């Protein structure tokens, strides 16, 4: 678990709050569907996946229990929940590919999101495009925290807008700075908007999973238009 969070809880900062610990539920992945194992041995299929989502689901179950919603009712409702917007959200899907949008931009979330898609779709290559957009992610001193976080993606691309860096009054960064930080053997860095659009258009081809990860807007690129969503 989170050691810092554990220390905060054990320090008893808020005596008026009730603290409940939770963990990842037992689950299996079969035919690109995640099933959680219920206490009676049954398997409950879900319409979302990924360790972060499953842990959030368990936290929600515990909260619901505190306000009187029984576990059976919770599971019945959660089985039709398609997930939160921009949290491994299915943006486009056809017979040969699936495109996800995700808000992930921190190193830990980036790594976890890629791992989730790898486990859910083991027979597909992953094309992963992420945008450096936040103040911290565009900070040259913060970049090394991204080391290895995209290594599970066969095709990894990082986009950043130099104008955003200037607007945030941060020191400039280069493609080399980003490649040195991520240490992905085949990382491609894009900083030109036209090049970005051409690359996204290329993602419409081939049998693969596509991850579009950003808290920004890809420089205003009409991604929905490209995929004809």
Tab-separated table of C-alpha atoms in Angstrom:
chain	number	residue	atom	x	y	z
A	1	UNK	CA	0.000	0.000	0.000
A	2	UNK	CA	0.870	3.687	0.152
A	3	UNK	CA	3.333	4.041	3.036
A	4	UNK	CA	2.738	7.788	3.367
A	5	UNK	CA	-1.030	7.317	3.484
A	6	UNK	CA	-0.662	4.524	6.042
A	7	UNK	CA	1.391	6.822	8.282
A	8	UNK	CA	-1.239	9.568	8.023
A	9	UNK	CA	-4.037	7.185	8.987
A	10	UNK	CA	-2.145	5.693	11.904
A	11	UNK	CA	-1.306	9.152	13.232
A	12	UNK	CA	-4.999	9.716	13.945
A	13	UNK	CA	-5.132	13.195	12.415
A	14	UNK	CA	-8.938	13.071	12.281
A	15	UNK	CA	-10.528	11.253	15.206
A	16	UNK	CA	-13.996	11.946	13.784
A	17	UNK	CA	-13.372	9.842	10.678
A	18	UNK	CA	-13.673	6.100	10.210
A	19	UNK	CA	-10.802	4.528	8.316
A	20	UNK	CA	-11.371	1.409	6.211
A	21	UNK	CA	-8.551	-0.401	4.468
A	22	UNK	CA	-9.150	-2.144	1.160
A	23	UNK	CA	-7.230	-4.088	-1.422
A	24	UNK	CA	-7.430	-5.521	-4.905
A	25	UNK	CA	-10.122	-8.190	-5.148
A	26	UNK	CA	-9.325	-11.643	-6.545
A	27	UNK	CA	-10.113	-11.641	-10.247
A	28	UNK	CA	-9.416	-13.360	-13.534
A	29	UNK	CA	-9.227	-12.179	-17.137
A	30	UNK	CA	-10.808	-14.381	-19.794
A	31	UNK	CA	-11.548	-13.557	-23.426
A	32	UNK	CA	-10.783	-9.858	-22.879
A	33	UNK	CA	-13.227	-9.612	-19.967
A	34	UNK	CA	-12.371	-9.162	-16.287
A	35	UNK	CA	-14.298	-11.207	-13.725
A	36	UNK	CA	-14.130	-10.687	-9.973
A	37	UNK	CA	-14.378	-13.720	-7.713
A	38	UNK	CA	-17.260	-13.387	-5.265
A	39	UNK	CA	-17.261	-14.917	-1.791
A	40	UNK	CA	-19.607	-17.717	-2.922
A	41	UNK	CA	-17.222	-18.716	-5.694
A	42	UNK	CA	-19.191	-17.163	-8.539
A	43	UNK	CA	-17.550	-14.989	-11.156
A	44	UNK	CA	-18.988	-11.535	-11.864
A	45	UNK	CA	-18.145	-10.062	-15.299
A	46	UNK	CA	-17.293	-6.367	-15.413
A	47	UNK	CA	-17.402	-3.849	-18.240
A	48	UNK	CA	-14.208	-2.135	-17.041
A	49	UNK	CA	-10.775	-3.428	-16.086
A	50	UNK	CA	-7.411	-2.546	-14.618
A	51	UNK	CA	-6.056	-2.762	-11.072
A	52	UNK	CA	-6.712	0.914	-10.307
A	53	UNK	CA	-10.338	0.624	-11.395
A	54	UNK	CA	-10.831	-2.592	-9.422
A	55	UNK	CA	-9.418	-1.027	-6.268
A	56	UNK	CA	-11.636	2.021	-6.718
A	57	UNK	CA	-14.585	-0.347	-7.098
A	58	UNK	CA	-13.782	-2.034	-3.794
A	59	UNK	CA	-13.475	1.347	-2.076
A	60	UNK	CA	-16.887	2.294	-3.476
A	61	UNK	CA	-18.376	-0.974	-2.203
A	62	UNK	CA	-17.131	-0.270	1.321
A	63	UNK	CA	-18.538	3.260	1.246
A	64	UNK	CA	-21.899	1.955	0.029
A	65	UNK	CA	-21.940	-0.609	2.822
A	66	UNK	CA	-21.458	2.173	5.373
A	67	UNK	CA	-24.595	3.924	4.131
A	68	UNK	CA	-26.721	0.799	4.091
A	69	UNK	CA	-26.347	-0.535	0.546
A	70	UNK	CA	-25.797	-4.287	0.728
A	71	UNK	CA	-22.988	-5.956	-1.175
A	72	UNK	CA	-25.330	-7.999	-3.409
A	73	UNK	CA	-27.092	-4.837	-4.554
A	74	UNK	CA	-23.756	-3.141	-5.153
A	75	UNK	CA	-22.460	-5.980	-7.317
A	76	UNK	CA	-25.686	-6.074	-9.308
A	77	UNK	CA	-25.321	-2.380	-10.094
A	78	UNK	CA	-21.571	-2.389	-10.715
A	79	UNK	CA	-21.869	-5.206	-13.265
A	80	UNK	CA	-23.397	-2.741	-15.754
A	81	UNK	CA	-21.100	0.196	-14.941
A	82	UNK	CA	-18.949	1.033	-17.951
A	83	UNK	CA	-16.311	2.961	-16.021
A	84	UNK	CA	-15.491	6.605	-15.449
A	85	UNK	CA	-14.864	9.012	-18.306
A	86	UNK	CA	-11.224	9.089	-19.418
A	87	UNK	CA	-10.256	6.230	-17.127
A	88	UNK	CA	-9.503	3.489	-19.646
A	89	UNK	CA	-12.531	4.771	-21.518
A	90	UNK	CA	-13.239	2.975	-24.795
A	91	UNK	CA	-13.091	5.791	-27.313
A	92	UNK	CA	-13.282	3.740	-30.505
A	93	UNK	CA	-13.626	0.038	-31.245
A	94	UNK	CA	-13.946	-2.163	-34.302
A	95	UNK	CA	-13.023	-5.735	-35.268
A	96	UNK	CA	-9.270	-5.116	-35.331
A	97	UNK	CA	-8.513	-2.424	-32.790
A	98	UNK	CA	-9.652	-0.703	-29.648
A	99	UNK	CA	-8.712	2.862	-28.713
A	100	UNK	CA	-8.706	4.015	-25.103
A	101	UNK	CA	-8.623	7.503	-23.661
A	102	UNK	CA	-7.138	7.886	-20.235
A	103	UNK	CA	-6.364	10.797	-17.946
A	104	UNK	CA	-3.115	9.115	-16.878
A	105	UNK	CA	-0.117	11.422	-16.918
A	106	UNK	CA	1.805	10.692	-13.701
A	107	UNK	CA	4.502	7.985	-13.922
A	108	UNK	CA	2.654	5.498	-11.693
A	109	UNK	CA	-0.684	5.918	-13.474
A	110	UNK	CA	0.989	5.735	-16.878
A	111	UNK	CA	2.682	2.454	-16.004
A	112	UNK	CA	-0.442	0.966	-14.398
A	113	UNK	CA	-2.646	1.874	-17.362
A	114	UNK	CA	-0.293	0.266	-19.871
A	115	UNK	CA	-0.023	-2.861	-17.708
A	116	UNK	CA	-3.821	-3.085	-17.471
A	117	UNK	CA	-4.266	-3.018	-21.251
A	118	UNK	CA	-1.396	-5.497	-21.711
A	119	UNK	CA	-3.113	-7.968	-19.393
A	120	UNK	CA	-6.578	-7.438	-20.869
A	121	UNK	CA	-5.458	-7.765	-24.506
A	122	UNK	CA	-2.370	-10.021	-24.404
A	123	UNK	CA	-2.549	-10.929	-28.104
A	124	UNK	CA	-2.392	-7.349	-29.346
A	125	UNK	CA	0.514	-4.975	-29.658
A	126	UNK	CA	0.104	-1.712	-27.785
A	127	UNK	CA	0.628	1.697	-29.346
A	128	UNK	CA	0.896	4.175	-26.505
A	129	UNK	CA	0.734	7.936	-27.056
A	130	UNK	CA	0.991	10.241	-24.058
A	131	UNK	CA	1.106	14.001	-23.769
A	132	UNK	CA	3.349	15.837	-21.349
A	133	UNK	CA	1.042	18.649	-20.313
A	134	UNK	CA	1.031	19.251	-16.556
A	135	UNK	CA	3.432	21.580	-14.769
A	136	UNK	CA	5.271	18.676	-13.136
A	137	UNK	CA	5.517	16.487	-16.249
A	138	UNK	CA	7.051	19.357	-18.236
A	139	UNK	CA	9.605	20.017	-15.510
A	140	UNK	CA	13.033	18.811	-16.599
A	141	UNK	CA	13.918	17.800	-13.036
A	142	UNK	CA	10.758	15.655	-12.775
A	143	UNK	CA	11.190	13.805	-16.075
A	144	UNK	CA	13.517	11.054	-14.701
A	145	UNK	CA	10.602	9.742	-12.623
A	146	UNK	CA	9.157	8.402	-15.891
A	147	UNK	CA	11.992	5.897	-16.282
A	148	UNK	CA	10.734	2.566	-17.608
A	149	UNK	CA	7.050	3.416	-17.231
A	150	UNK	CA	6.268	2.841	-20.933
A	151	UNK	CA	8.428	-0.228	-21.444
A	152	UNK	CA	5.420	-2.569	-21.734
A	153	UNK	CA	4.313	-0.695	-24.856
A	154	UNK	CA	5.933	-1.933	-28.050
A	155	UNK	CA	5.203	1.400	-29.703
A	156	UNK	CA	5.679	4.383	-27.384
A	157	UNK	CA	5.287	8.029	-28.354
A	158	UNK	CA	5.492	11.168	-26.216
A	159	UNK	CA	4.040	14.457	-27.432
A	160	UNK	CA	4.752	17.848	-25.922
A	161	UNK	CA	4.098	21.404	-27.022
A	162	UNK	CA	7.061	23.786	-26.575
A	163	UNK	CA	4.595	26.688	-26.381
A	164	UNK	CA	2.994	25.110	-23.313
A	165	UNK	CA	6.395	25.010	-21.621
A	166	UNK	CA	6.951	28.668	-22.435
A	167	UNK	CA	3.473	29.571	-21.193
A	168	UNK	CA	4.175	27.836	-17.882
A	169	UNK	CA	7.500	29.724	-17.675
A	170	UNK	CA	9.490	26.502	-17.364
A	171	UNK	CA	12.994	25.815	-18.709
A	172	UNK	CA	12.889	24.296	-22.194
A	173	UNK	CA	13.228	20.538	-22.661
A	174	UNK	CA	14.419	18.607	-25.696
A	175	UNK	CA	13.560	15.293	-27.314
A	176	UNK	CA	16.841	13.947	-25.940
A	177	UNK	CA	15.871	14.974	-22.400
A	178	UNK	CA	12.632	12.999	-22.747
A	179	UNK	CA	14.272	9.933	-24.298
A	180	UNK	CA	16.974	9.902	-21.625
A	181	UNK	CA	14.315	10.112	-18.919
A	182	UNK	CA	11.901	7.439	-20.199
A	183	UNK	CA	14.634	5.036	-21.364
A	184	UNK	CA	12.290	3.236	-23.743
A	185	UNK	CA	14.378	1.530	-26.444
A	186	UNK	CA	12.244	2.852	-29.309
A	187	UNK	CA	10.628	5.973	-27.879
A	188	UNK	CA	9.476	8.534	-30.416
A	189	UNK	CA	9.127	12.157	-29.340
A	190	UNK	CA	6.826	14.541	-31.213
A	191	UNK	CA	6.650	18.289	-30.685
A	192	UNK	CA	5.157	19.334	-34.028
A	193	UNK	CA	1.358	19.423	-34.296
A	194	UNK	CA	1.226	18.341	-37.954
A	195	UNK	CA	3.462	15.364	-37.198
A	196	UNK	CA	1.196	14.473	-34.271
A	197	UNK	CA	-1.907	14.496	-36.494
A	198	UNK	CA	-0.226	12.257	-39.078
A	199	UNK	CA	0.813	9.813	-36.382
A	200	UNK	CA	-2.689	9.652	-34.872
A	201	UNK	CA	-4.106	9.034	-38.359
A	202	UNK	CA	-1.723	6.075	-38.705
A	203	UNK	CA	-3.211	4.537	-35.553
A	204	UNK	CA	-6.382	3.731	-37.487
A	205	UNK	CA	-4.529	0.811	-39.083
A	206	UNK	CA	-3.379	-2.618	-37.896
A	207	UNK	CA	-4.519	-5.006	-35.182
A	208	UNK	CA	-3.491	-3.334	-31.952
A	209	UNK	CA	-4.609	-1.639	-28.789
A	210	UNK	CA	-4.175	2.132	-28.768
A	211	UNK	CA	-3.765	4.197	-25.623
A	212	UNK	CA	-4.229	7.970	-25.775
A	213	UNK	CA	-3.140	9.313	-22.406
A	214	UNK	CA	-3.287	12.978	-21.499
A	215	UNK	CA	-4.780	15.546	-19.171
A	216	UNK	CA	-4.506	18.061	-22.013
A	217	UNK	CA	-6.106	18.300	-25.452
A	218	UNK	CA	-3.329	17.272	-27.856
A	219	UNK	CA	-2.851	20.823	-29.058
A	220	UNK	CA	-6.484	21.025	-30.122
A	221	UNK	CA	-6.258	17.989	-32.426
A	222	UNK	CA	-9.684	16.644	-33.443
A	223	UNK	CA	-9.094	13.039	-32.414
A	224	UNK	CA	-12.797	12.200	-32.661
A	225	UNK	CA	-12.771	13.406	-36.251
A	226	UNK	CA	-9.717	11.311	-37.101
A	227	UNK	CA	-11.347	8.121	-35.808
A	228	UNK	CA	-14.759	9.202	-37.135
A	229	UNK	CA	-16.351	8.740	-33.714
